[in-house]
Amino acid sequence: MDLVDEILKLKEERNAIIMAHNYQLPEIQDIADFLGDSLELARKAINVDADVIVFAGVDFMAETAKILNPEKTVLLPTRRATCAMANMLKVEHILKAKEQYPDAPVVLYVNTTAETKAYADVTVTSANALKIVEKLDSDVIIFGPDKNLASYVAKMTGKKVIPVPEYGHCYVHRQFTLEDVERARKLYPNAKLMVHPECEPEVQERADIIVSTGGMIRRAPEHDEWVVFTEREMVYRLQKLYPDIKFHPAKEDAVCIGMKAITLNHIYESLRDMKYEVTVPEEIAERARRAIERMLEMS
């Protein structure tokens, strides 16, 4: 059985679309109808002309697609596709911060659960966090869950950014160290360094550019060789888009286990059996939807 052919047949039968994040395995990127970063996927989710969305990403992304498309069936190919960072932020962290800073808007990274998004004034992605925080009429911001993105936003906007929780991080981006920066400079002396804002501040400080994965795609043509400080599979995406530019992963083992939990077989079984359907309680979905839609309006 050719899995790709079977998936394509089932897609047609189910009137389905496959949406995939830039960190997915190459073979999944190759069959995706739409491939992008969190912001691009959220925007695309609004205008999906299909009955079924198969979301090749982690659970919070599939929840976002469901929140924006309550009438559509959204499938997450495996329950193992989860985000450790999103699960670090709990509602009580937000409520505690609001007690201390009652007038501060709550700005939550889309890398959060639907339950916590319901407490956000607005959501952001790494692509639009600066723009949105700058537009908010407050000098104090409650921001979660990634402390490194919070630090970057504080540095670039000059606002007081309260990270919730204080230890929130992406374990993939936390792996990158100053030693990796030095090694990259020695191995590839002509290359520039593109660094994701979830990386540690000291790594960001030594970057040539600090950008989301969508920003990496947009800015790659500015130079002919790059070392990429984010999840490994982003290099595949970039190399496919720009075959004449050299891209090197800063670390071969910078792998998101949640993203890599999804295989072609999972997508096939998900479409065949219509599993695993994503549901979000309407009360939570309605409140989270407001925060997501505000983000889309502001960015």
Tab-separated table of C-alpha atoms in Angstrom:
chain	number	residue	atom	x	y	z
A	1	MET	CA	0.000	0.000	0.000
A	2	ASP	CA	1.305	3.440	-0.946
A	3	LEU	CA	0.430	5.565	2.070
A	4	VAL	CA	0.630	8.857	0.205
A	5	ASP	CA	-1.799	7.651	-2.484
A	6	GLU	CA	-4.173	6.332	0.176
A	7	ILE	CA	-4.031	9.628	2.072
A	8	LEU	CA	-4.785	11.572	-1.108
A	9	LYS	CA	-7.778	9.318	-1.840
A	10	LEU	CA	-9.140	9.686	1.679
A	11	LYS	CA	-8.627	13.442	1.545
A	12	GLU	CA	-10.833	13.629	-1.517
A	13	GLU	CA	-13.478	11.329	-0.029
A	14	ARG	CA	-13.627	13.286	3.230
A	15	ASN	CA	-13.270	16.736	1.635
A	16	ALA	CA	-10.275	17.221	3.907
A	17	ILE	CA	-7.274	19.526	3.997
A	18	ILE	CA	-3.915	18.823	5.671
A	19	MET	CA	-2.363	21.739	7.533
A	20	ALA	CA	1.200	21.272	8.770
A	21	HIS	CA	3.697	23.240	10.822
A	22	ASN	CA	7.210	23.981	9.575
A	23	TYR	CA	8.675	21.526	12.126
A	24	GLN	CA	6.922	18.467	10.698
A	25	LEU	CA	8.817	15.551	9.140
A	26	PRO	CA	9.803	16.139	5.478
A	27	GLU	CA	7.382	13.517	4.144
A	28	ILE	CA	4.516	15.275	5.939
A	29	GLN	CA	5.595	18.706	4.724
A	30	ASP	CA	5.540	17.263	1.197
A	31	ILE	CA	1.862	16.217	1.346
A	32	ALA	CA	0.536	19.253	3.231
A	33	ASP	CA	-2.005	21.478	1.516
A	34	PHE	CA	-0.777	24.335	3.643
A	35	LEU	CA	2.508	24.681	5.493
A	36	GLY	CA	3.417	27.522	7.805
A	37	ASP	CA	4.240	28.967	11.193
A	38	SER	CA	1.685	29.448	13.976
A	39	LEU	CA	0.458	32.823	12.696
A	40	GLU	CA	0.191	31.685	9.077
A	41	LEU	CA	-1.677	28.554	10.137
A	42	ALA	CA	-4.088	30.558	12.311
A	43	ARG	CA	-4.812	32.952	9.437
A	44	LYS	CA	-5.293	30.096	7.008
A	45	ALA	CA	-7.613	28.274	9.413
A	46	ILE	CA	-10.205	31.046	9.077
A	47	ASN	CA	-10.657	30.497	5.357
A	48	VAL	CA	-10.482	26.721	5.053
A	49	ASP	CA	-12.795	25.459	2.308
A	50	ALA	CA	-13.094	21.875	3.533
A	51	ASP	CA	-15.227	19.815	5.888
A	52	VAL	CA	-12.275	18.241	7.681
A	53	ILE	CA	-8.961	19.725	8.834
A	54	VAL	CA	-6.188	17.249	9.604
A	55	PHE	CA	-3.718	19.187	11.702
A	56	ALA	CA	-0.125	17.995	11.534
A	57	GLY	CA	1.131	20.021	14.456
A	58	VAL	CA	0.913	19.935	18.221
A	59	ASP	CA	-2.353	19.952	20.143
A	60	PHE	CA	-2.648	23.683	20.880
A	61	MET	CA	-2.457	24.397	17.124
A	62	ALA	CA	-5.263	21.943	16.410
A	63	GLU	CA	-7.295	23.548	19.216
A	64	THR	CA	-6.764	26.972	17.613
A	65	ALA	CA	-7.993	25.623	14.269
A	66	LYS	CA	-11.091	24.210	16.007
A	67	ILE	CA	-11.766	27.457	17.878
A	68	LEU	CA	-11.670	29.361	14.576
A	69	ASN	CA	-13.742	26.680	12.790
A	70	PRO	CA	-16.300	25.415	15.313
A	71	GLU	CA	-18.463	23.887	12.573
A	72	LYS	CA	-15.651	21.873	10.987
A	73	THR	CA	-14.162	18.554	12.048
A	74	VAL	CA	-10.558	19.000	13.207
A	75	LEU	CA	-8.407	15.889	13.589
A	76	LEU	CA	-5.114	15.585	15.487
A	77	PRO	CA	-3.422	12.459	14.058
A	78	THR	CA	-2.019	11.331	17.423
A	79	ARG	CA	-2.636	12.327	21.042
A	80	ARG	CA	1.136	12.265	21.578
A	81	ALA	CA	1.546	15.472	19.567
A	82	THR	CA	1.632	17.817	22.538
A	83	CYS	CA	3.659	20.892	23.518
A	84	ALA	CA	5.569	20.794	26.811
A	85	MET	CA	5.796	24.590	26.974
A	86	ALA	CA	2.064	25.121	26.430
A	87	ASN	CA	1.395	22.732	29.298
A	88	MET	CA	3.652	24.732	31.665
A	89	LEU	CA	1.175	27.613	31.890
A	90	LYS	CA	-1.808	27.091	34.186
A	91	VAL	CA	-4.814	29.323	34.798
A	92	GLU	CA	-3.666	29.933	38.381
A	93	HIS	CA	-0.418	31.500	37.096
A	94	ILE	CA	-2.461	34.073	35.161
A	95	LEU	CA	-4.858	34.790	38.043
A	96	LYS	CA	-1.972	35.278	40.480
A	97	ALA	CA	-0.263	37.740	38.114
A	98	LYS	CA	-3.555	39.620	37.636
A	99	GLU	CA	-3.859	40.025	41.415
A	100	GLN	CA	-0.488	41.761	41.437
A	101	TYR	CA	-0.992	43.701	38.187
A	102	PRO	CA	-4.787	44.136	37.843
A	103	ASP	CA	-4.581	46.703	35.030
A	104	ALA	CA	-2.009	44.844	32.930
A	105	PRO	CA	-3.310	43.157	29.772
A	106	VAL	CA	-2.755	39.411	29.525
A	107	VAL	CA	-0.831	38.595	26.358
A	108	LEU	CA	-0.515	34.880	25.694
A	109	TYR	CA	1.623	33.140	23.136
A	110	VAL	CA	-0.516	30.924	20.892
A	111	ASN	CA	1.606	28.103	22.325
A	112	THR	CA	-0.936	27.725	25.124
A	113	THR	CA	-3.919	25.520	25.877
A	114	ALA	CA	-7.429	26.650	24.952
A	115	GLU	CA	-8.242	26.847	28.671
A	116	THR	CA	-5.531	29.444	29.315
A	117	LYS	CA	-6.255	31.352	26.082
A	118	ALA	CA	-9.712	32.004	27.522
A	119	TYR	CA	-8.028	34.319	30.059
A	120	ALA	CA	-6.045	36.278	27.461
A	121	ASP	CA	-6.812	39.783	26.264
A	122	VAL	CA	-4.941	38.952	23.085
A	123	THR	CA	-2.789	36.114	21.794
A	124	VAL	CA	0.469	36.527	19.888
A	125	THR	CA	2.946	34.459	17.909
A	126	SER	CA	6.694	34.931	17.656
A	127	ALA	CA	6.008	36.639	14.314
A	128	ASN	CA	3.737	39.389	15.655
A	129	ALA	CA	4.462	39.678	19.404
A	130	LEU	CA	6.430	42.932	19.084
A	131	LYS	CA	3.853	44.628	16.870
A	132	ILE	CA	0.947	43.707	19.144
A	133	VAL	CA	2.634	44.561	22.460
A	134	GLU	CA	3.719	47.935	21.049
A	135	LYS	CA	0.093	48.685	20.101
A	136	LEU	CA	-1.274	47.919	23.579
A	137	ASP	CA	-2.000	50.993	25.701
A	138	SER	CA	-0.111	49.753	28.746
A	139	ASP	CA	3.494	49.885	29.916
A	140	VAL	CA	3.077	46.679	31.919
A	141	ILE	CA	2.231	43.392	30.195
A	142	ILE	CA	1.547	39.935	31.612
A	143	PHE	CA	3.089	37.544	29.104
A	144	GLY	CA	3.240	33.759	28.962
A	145	PRO	CA	4.431	31.112	28.740
A	146	ASP	CA	7.855	31.570	27.067
A	147	LYS	CA	10.229	33.599	29.252
A	148	ASN	CA	12.744	34.081	26.421
A	149	LEU	CA	10.153	35.558	24.081
A	150	ALA	CA	8.976	37.690	27.031
A	151	SER	CA	12.552	38.920	27.533
A	152	TYR	CA	12.883	39.721	23.821
A	153	VAL	CA	9.592	41.642	23.817
A	154	ALA	CA	10.643	43.616	26.920
A	155	LYS	CA	14.006	44.499	25.392
A	156	MET	CA	12.563	45.592	22.047
A	157	THR	CA	9.520	47.519	23.346
A	158	GLY	CA	10.915	48.976	26.580
A	159	LYS	CA	7.807	47.808	28.439
A	160	LYS	CA	7.717	45.928	31.731
A	161	VAL	CA	6.885	42.350	30.805
A	162	ILE	CA	5.837	39.974	33.582
A	163	PRO	CA	6.578	36.368	32.526
A	164	VAL	CA	4.071	33.711	33.582
A	165	PRO	CA	5.242	31.248	34.676
A	166	GLU	CA	8.771	32.477	35.433
A	167	TYR	CA	10.256	29.194	34.189
A	168	GLY	CA	8.287	28.841	30.926
A	169	HIS	CA	10.450	27.704	28.031
A	170	CYS	CA	10.714	25.579	24.893
A	171	TYR	CA	13.105	22.716	25.576
A	172	VAL	CA	14.174	22.604	21.918
A	173	HIS	CA	15.267	26.241	21.771
A	174	ARG	CA	16.728	26.116	25.275
A	175	GLN	CA	19.311	23.609	23.988
A	176	PHE	CA	21.155	26.243	21.956
A	177	THR	CA	24.186	27.653	23.771
A	178	LEU	CA	26.997	30.147	23.232
A	179	GLU	CA	29.190	27.160	22.344
A	180	ASP	CA	26.821	26.425	19.453
A	181	VAL	CA	27.152	30.035	18.304
A	182	GLU	CA	30.963	29.854	18.426
A	183	ARG	CA	30.987	26.499	16.652
A	184	ALA	CA	28.699	27.830	13.912
A	185	ARG	CA	30.929	30.868	13.375
A	186	LYS	CA	34.009	28.637	13.057
A	187	LEU	CA	32.428	25.957	10.863
A	188	TYR	CA	30.640	28.382	8.560
A	189	PRO	CA	32.599	31.667	8.585
A	190	ASN	CA	30.635	33.113	5.671
A	191	ALA	CA	27.234	32.259	7.104
A	192	LYS	CA	24.881	34.476	9.071
A	193	LEU	CA	22.934	33.245	12.080
A	194	MET	CA	19.121	33.277	12.114
A	195	VAL	CA	17.856	32.726	15.653
A	196	HIS	CA	14.342	32.063	16.936
A	197	PRO	CA	13.204	34.369	19.792
A	198	GLU	CA	12.500	31.340	22.003
A	199	CYS	CA	16.291	30.884	22.272
A	200	GLU	CA	18.140	32.085	25.372
A	201	PRO	CA	18.861	35.874	25.507
A	202	GLU	CA	22.649	35.385	25.290
A	203	VAL	CA	22.195	33.410	22.059
A	204	GLN	CA	19.822	36.046	20.691
A	205	GLU	CA	22.406	38.757	21.406
A	206	ARG	CA	24.891	37.076	19.084
A	207	ALA	CA	22.414	36.517	16.245
A	208	ASP	CA	22.480	38.300	12.926
A	209	ILE	CA	18.687	38.222	12.846
A	210	ILE	CA	16.062	37.186	15.428
A	211	VAL	CA	12.955	35.919	13.666
A	212	SER	CA	10.038	33.496	13.755
A	213	THR	CA	10.065	30.583	11.321
A	214	GLY	CA	7.908	32.629	8.957
A	215	GLY	CA	10.439	35.445	9.266
A	216	MET	CA	13.230	33.016	8.436
A	217	ILE	CA	11.484	32.206	5.172
A	218	ARG	CA	10.949	35.863	4.308
A	219	ARG	CA	14.479	36.974	5.135
A	220	ALA	CA	16.504	34.028	3.839
A	221	PRO	CA	17.105	35.675	0.409
A	222	GLU	CA	19.072	38.460	2.152
A	223	HIS	CA	22.177	36.231	2.321
A	224	ASP	CA	23.569	33.149	0.567
A	225	GLU	CA	24.374	31.040	3.653
A	226	TRP	CA	22.673	30.659	7.034
A	227	VAL	CA	22.989	28.688	10.258
A	228	VAL	CA	19.487	28.047	11.580
A	229	PHE	CA	18.851	28.163	15.333
A	230	THR	CA	15.483	26.466	15.628
A	231	GLU	CA	13.958	23.002	15.242
A	232	ARG	CA	15.928	20.847	12.802
A	233	GLU	CA	13.200	20.343	10.188
A	234	MET	CA	13.062	24.049	9.432
A	235	VAL	CA	16.224	23.534	7.391
A	236	TYR	CA	14.362	21.124	5.090
A	237	ARG	CA	11.621	23.711	4.582
A	238	LEU	CA	14.119	26.489	3.818
A	239	GLN	CA	16.287	24.363	1.537
A	240	LYS	CA	13.271	23.281	-0.484
A	241	LEU	CA	12.159	26.889	-0.925
A	242	TYR	CA	15.641	28.225	-1.698
A	243	PRO	CA	17.787	25.497	-3.309
A	244	ASP	CA	20.542	27.990	-4.197
A	245	ILE	CA	21.046	29.162	-0.615
A	246	LYS	CA	23.013	27.100	1.938
A	247	PHE	CA	21.295	26.291	5.234
A	248	HIS	CA	22.871	24.478	8.184
A	249	PRO	CA	21.091	23.325	11.352
A	250	ALA	CA	22.803	24.771	14.425
A	251	LYS	CA	22.133	21.421	16.115
A	252	GLU	CA	21.194	18.171	14.376
A	253	ASP	CA	19.481	16.958	17.540
A	254	ALA	CA	17.268	20.036	18.019
A	255	VAL	CA	14.095	17.991	17.675
A	256	CYS	CA	10.569	18.654	18.934
A	257	ILE	CA	9.301	15.276	20.112
A	258	GLY	CA	5.680	16.444	19.997
A	259	MET	CA	5.950	17.498	16.361
A	260	LYS	CA	7.779	14.319	15.414
A	261	ALA	CA	5.108	12.160	17.060
A	262	ILE	CA	3.060	12.463	13.854
A	263	THR	CA	3.806	10.076	10.987
A	264	LEU	CA	2.240	9.460	7.583
A	265	ASN	CA	0.616	6.370	9.039
A	266	HIS	CA	-1.015	8.455	11.772
A	267	ILE	CA	-2.425	10.820	9.140
A	268	TYR	CA	-3.718	7.882	7.093
A	269	GLU	CA	-5.397	6.257	10.122
A	270	SER	CA	-6.784	9.585	11.283
A	271	LEU	CA	-8.504	10.145	7.928
A	272	ARG	CA	-9.577	6.516	7.571
A	273	ASP	CA	-11.157	6.280	11.032
A	274	MET	CA	-11.883	10.005	11.550
A	275	LYS	CA	-9.828	10.056	14.745
A	276	TYR	CA	-8.766	11.861	16.943
A	277	GLU	CA	-11.321	14.657	16.820
A	278	VAL	CA	-10.429	17.880	18.630
A	279	THR	CA	-13.135	19.394	20.824
A	280	VAL	CA	-13.127	22.621	22.832
A	281	PRO	CA	-15.971	23.435	25.268
A	282	GLU	CA	-17.993	26.320	23.792
A	283	GLU	CA	-17.595	28.624	26.807
A	284	ILE	CA	-13.796	28.302	26.603
A	285	ALA	CA	-13.789	28.454	22.803
A	286	GLU	CA	-15.837	31.661	22.737
A	287	ARG	CA	-13.481	33.495	25.100
A	288	ALA	CA	-10.341	32.145	23.436
A	289	ARG	CA	-11.741	33.053	20.008
A	290	ARG	CA	-11.965	36.709	21.008
A	291	ALA	CA	-8.278	36.762	21.972
A	292	ILE	CA	-7.210	35.017	18.756
A	293	GLU	CA	-9.390	37.215	16.544
A	294	ARG	CA	-8.028	40.324	18.240
A	295	MET	CA	-4.524	39.114	17.395
A	296	LEU	CA	-5.466	38.627	13.757
A	297	GLU	CA	-7.029	42.097	13.612
A	298	MET	CA	-3.963	43.744	15.186
A	299	SER	CA	-1.289	41.940	13.156
